[in-house]
Tab-separated table of C-alpha atoms in Angstrom:
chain	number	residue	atom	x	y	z
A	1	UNK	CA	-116.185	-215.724	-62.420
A	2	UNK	CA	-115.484	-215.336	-65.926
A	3	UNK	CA	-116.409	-213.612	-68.936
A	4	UNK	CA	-116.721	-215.887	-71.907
A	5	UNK	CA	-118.013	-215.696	-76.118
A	6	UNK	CA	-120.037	-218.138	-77.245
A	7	UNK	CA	-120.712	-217.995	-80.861
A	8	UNK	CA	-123.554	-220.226	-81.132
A	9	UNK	CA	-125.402	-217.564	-79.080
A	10	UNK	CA	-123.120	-214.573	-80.424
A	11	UNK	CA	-123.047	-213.569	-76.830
A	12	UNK	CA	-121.160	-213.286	-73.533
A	13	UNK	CA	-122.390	-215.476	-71.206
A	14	UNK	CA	-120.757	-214.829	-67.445
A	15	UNK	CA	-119.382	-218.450	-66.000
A	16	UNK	CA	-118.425	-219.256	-62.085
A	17	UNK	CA	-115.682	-221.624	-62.278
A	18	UNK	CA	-115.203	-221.607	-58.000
A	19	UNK	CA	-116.101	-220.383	-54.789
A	20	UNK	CA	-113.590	-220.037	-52.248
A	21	UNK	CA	-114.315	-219.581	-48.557
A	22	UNK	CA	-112.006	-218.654	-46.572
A	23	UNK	CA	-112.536	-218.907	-42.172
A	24	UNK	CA	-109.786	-218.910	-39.655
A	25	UNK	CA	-107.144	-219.183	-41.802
A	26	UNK	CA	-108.528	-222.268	-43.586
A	27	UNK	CA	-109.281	-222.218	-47.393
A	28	UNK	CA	-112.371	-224.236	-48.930
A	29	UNK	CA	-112.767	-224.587	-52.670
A	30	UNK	CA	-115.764	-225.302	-54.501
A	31	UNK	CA	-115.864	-226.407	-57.501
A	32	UNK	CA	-119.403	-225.024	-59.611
A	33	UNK	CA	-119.285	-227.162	-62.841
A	34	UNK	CA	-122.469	-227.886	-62.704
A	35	UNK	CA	-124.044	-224.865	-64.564
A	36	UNK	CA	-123.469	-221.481	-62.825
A	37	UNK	CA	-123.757	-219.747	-66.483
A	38	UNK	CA	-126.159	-217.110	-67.596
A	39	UNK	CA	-125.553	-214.001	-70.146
A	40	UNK	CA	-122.963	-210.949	-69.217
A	41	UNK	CA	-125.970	-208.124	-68.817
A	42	UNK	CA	-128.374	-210.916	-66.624
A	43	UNK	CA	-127.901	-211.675	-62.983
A	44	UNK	CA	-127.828	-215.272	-61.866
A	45	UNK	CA	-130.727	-216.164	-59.692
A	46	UNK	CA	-131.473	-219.894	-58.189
A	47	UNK	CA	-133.489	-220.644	-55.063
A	48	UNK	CA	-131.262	-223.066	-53.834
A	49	UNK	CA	-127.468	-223.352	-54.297
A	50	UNK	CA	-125.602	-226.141	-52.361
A	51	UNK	CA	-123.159	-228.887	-52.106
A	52	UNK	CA	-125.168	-231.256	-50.016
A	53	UNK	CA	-128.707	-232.007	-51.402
A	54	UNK	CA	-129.883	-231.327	-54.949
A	55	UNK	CA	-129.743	-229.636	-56.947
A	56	UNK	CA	-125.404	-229.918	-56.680
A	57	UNK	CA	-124.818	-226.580	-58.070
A	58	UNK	CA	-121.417	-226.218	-56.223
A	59	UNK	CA	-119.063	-229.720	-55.386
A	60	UNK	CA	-116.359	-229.856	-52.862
A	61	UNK	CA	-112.805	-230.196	-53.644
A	62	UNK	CA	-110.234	-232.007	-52.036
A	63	UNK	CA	-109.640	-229.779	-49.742
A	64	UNK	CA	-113.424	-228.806	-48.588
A	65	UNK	CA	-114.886	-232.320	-47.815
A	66	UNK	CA	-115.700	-231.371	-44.392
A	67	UNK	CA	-117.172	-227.825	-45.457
A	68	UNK	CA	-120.223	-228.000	-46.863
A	69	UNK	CA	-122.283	-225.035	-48.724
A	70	UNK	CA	-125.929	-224.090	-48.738
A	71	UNK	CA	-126.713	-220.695	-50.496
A	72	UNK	CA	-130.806	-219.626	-50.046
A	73	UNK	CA	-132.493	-217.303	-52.739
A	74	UNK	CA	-128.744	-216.799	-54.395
A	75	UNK	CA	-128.443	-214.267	-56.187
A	76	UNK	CA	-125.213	-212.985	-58.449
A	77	UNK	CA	-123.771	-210.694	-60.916
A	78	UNK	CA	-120.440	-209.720	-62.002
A	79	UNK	CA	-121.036	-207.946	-65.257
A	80	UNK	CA	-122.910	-204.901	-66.609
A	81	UNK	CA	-123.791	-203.572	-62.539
A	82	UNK	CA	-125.050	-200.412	-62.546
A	83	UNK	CA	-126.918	-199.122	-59.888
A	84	UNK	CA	-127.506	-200.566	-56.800
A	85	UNK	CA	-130.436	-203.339	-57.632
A	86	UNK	CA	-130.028	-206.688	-60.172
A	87	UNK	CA	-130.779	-206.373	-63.445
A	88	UNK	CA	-133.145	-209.426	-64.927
A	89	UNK	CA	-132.577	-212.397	-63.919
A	90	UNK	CA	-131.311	-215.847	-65.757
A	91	UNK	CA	-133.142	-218.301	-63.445
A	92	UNK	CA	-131.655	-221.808	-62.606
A	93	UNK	CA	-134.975	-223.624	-62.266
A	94	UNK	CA	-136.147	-226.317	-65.565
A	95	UNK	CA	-138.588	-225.149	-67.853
A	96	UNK	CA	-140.180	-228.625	-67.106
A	97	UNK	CA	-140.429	-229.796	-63.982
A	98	UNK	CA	-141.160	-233.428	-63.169
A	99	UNK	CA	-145.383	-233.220	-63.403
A	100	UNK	CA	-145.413	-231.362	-66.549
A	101	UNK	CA	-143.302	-234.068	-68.597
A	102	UNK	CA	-145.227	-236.954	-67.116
A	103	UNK	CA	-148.442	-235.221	-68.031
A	104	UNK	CA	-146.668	-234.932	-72.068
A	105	UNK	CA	-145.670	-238.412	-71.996
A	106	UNK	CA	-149.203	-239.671	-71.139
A	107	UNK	CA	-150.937	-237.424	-73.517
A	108	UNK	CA	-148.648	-238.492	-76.295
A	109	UNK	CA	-149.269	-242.334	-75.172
A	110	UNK	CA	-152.617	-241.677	-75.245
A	111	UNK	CA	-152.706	-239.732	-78.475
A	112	UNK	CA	-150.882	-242.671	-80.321
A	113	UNK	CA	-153.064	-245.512	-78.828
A	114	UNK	CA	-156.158	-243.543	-79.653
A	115	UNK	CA	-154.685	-242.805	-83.822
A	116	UNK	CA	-153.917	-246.436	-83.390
A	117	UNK	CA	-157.457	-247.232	-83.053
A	118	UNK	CA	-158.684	-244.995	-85.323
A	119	UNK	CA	-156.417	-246.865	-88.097
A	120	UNK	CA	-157.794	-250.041	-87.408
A	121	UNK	CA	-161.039	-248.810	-87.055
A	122	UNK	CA	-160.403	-247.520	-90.738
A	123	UNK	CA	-159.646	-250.467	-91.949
A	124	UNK	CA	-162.737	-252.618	-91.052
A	125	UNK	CA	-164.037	-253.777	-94.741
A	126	UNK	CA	-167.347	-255.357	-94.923
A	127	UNK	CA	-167.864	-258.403	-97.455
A	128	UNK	CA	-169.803	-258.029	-100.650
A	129	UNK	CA	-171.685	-260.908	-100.196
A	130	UNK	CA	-173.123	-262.284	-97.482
A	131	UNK	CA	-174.346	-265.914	-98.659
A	132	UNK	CA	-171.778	-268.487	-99.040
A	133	UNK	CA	-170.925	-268.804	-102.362
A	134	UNK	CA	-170.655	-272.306	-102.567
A	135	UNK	CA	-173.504	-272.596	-100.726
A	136	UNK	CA	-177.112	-272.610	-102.268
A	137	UNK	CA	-178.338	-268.671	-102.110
A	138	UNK	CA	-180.206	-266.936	-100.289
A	139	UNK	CA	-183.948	-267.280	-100.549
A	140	UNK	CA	-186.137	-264.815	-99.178
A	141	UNK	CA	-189.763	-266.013	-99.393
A	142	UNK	CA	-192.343	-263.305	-99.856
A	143	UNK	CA	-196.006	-263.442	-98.471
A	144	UNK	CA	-198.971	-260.799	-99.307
């Protein structure tokens, strides 16, 4: 793990480049490119960390492609410890999962057909006449 500025955020952010195991005298590196970040005084927290099924927080190198990695509830820090517990957390979930987005995407399709109809509906004109012009006119005999 690393210690890195950003200045966009004019913070440190902590970043894990790799994870090595190492079991019976055999080495596995993995490589976690994939987003392992989260600010120097957080902890990094993610309910699922692996290198087999999604999300791929962690791939295998060369050397590890008959290792694979599966962390549950993982949870990390390497900066700013004090104490014995984690300090807050920098979570790894989305802040919009799958549902949520397809329920915006329909509201907003919805939303435009419906200001779509109100234009047109907007735009109905009715004529000033309604006799032909050409035609003879209208004629509306009275009886008392």
């Amino acid at each position: 793990m690393r210690k890195i500025f950003f200045p966009v955020s004019a913070r440190f952010w902590t970043v894990m480049d790799t994870v090595q195991l190492e079991y019976d005298g055999q080495r596995a590196v993995f490589n976690a490119s994939a987003g392992i970040y989260t600010p120097a005084e957080y902890s990094f927290h993610c309910e699922r960390v692996s290198s087999v099924r999604k999300p791929l927080l962690v791939n295998a190198s060369e050397n590890a492609t008959r290792w694979s990695l599966t962390f549950n509830e993982f949870q990390i820090q390497s900066f700013s410890v004090t104490g014995e517990l984690f300090s807050y957390a920098s979570d790894c979930a989305g802040f919009f999962s799958a549902g949520i987005w397809m329920g915006l995407v329909t509201s907003l399709l919805m939303l435009l057909i419906l200001t779509y109809g109100l234009h047109m509906i907007m735009q109905l004109r009715t004529m000033d006449r309604f006799d032909d012009p050409k035609g003879p006119g209208i004629s509306v005999p009275q009886s008392e």
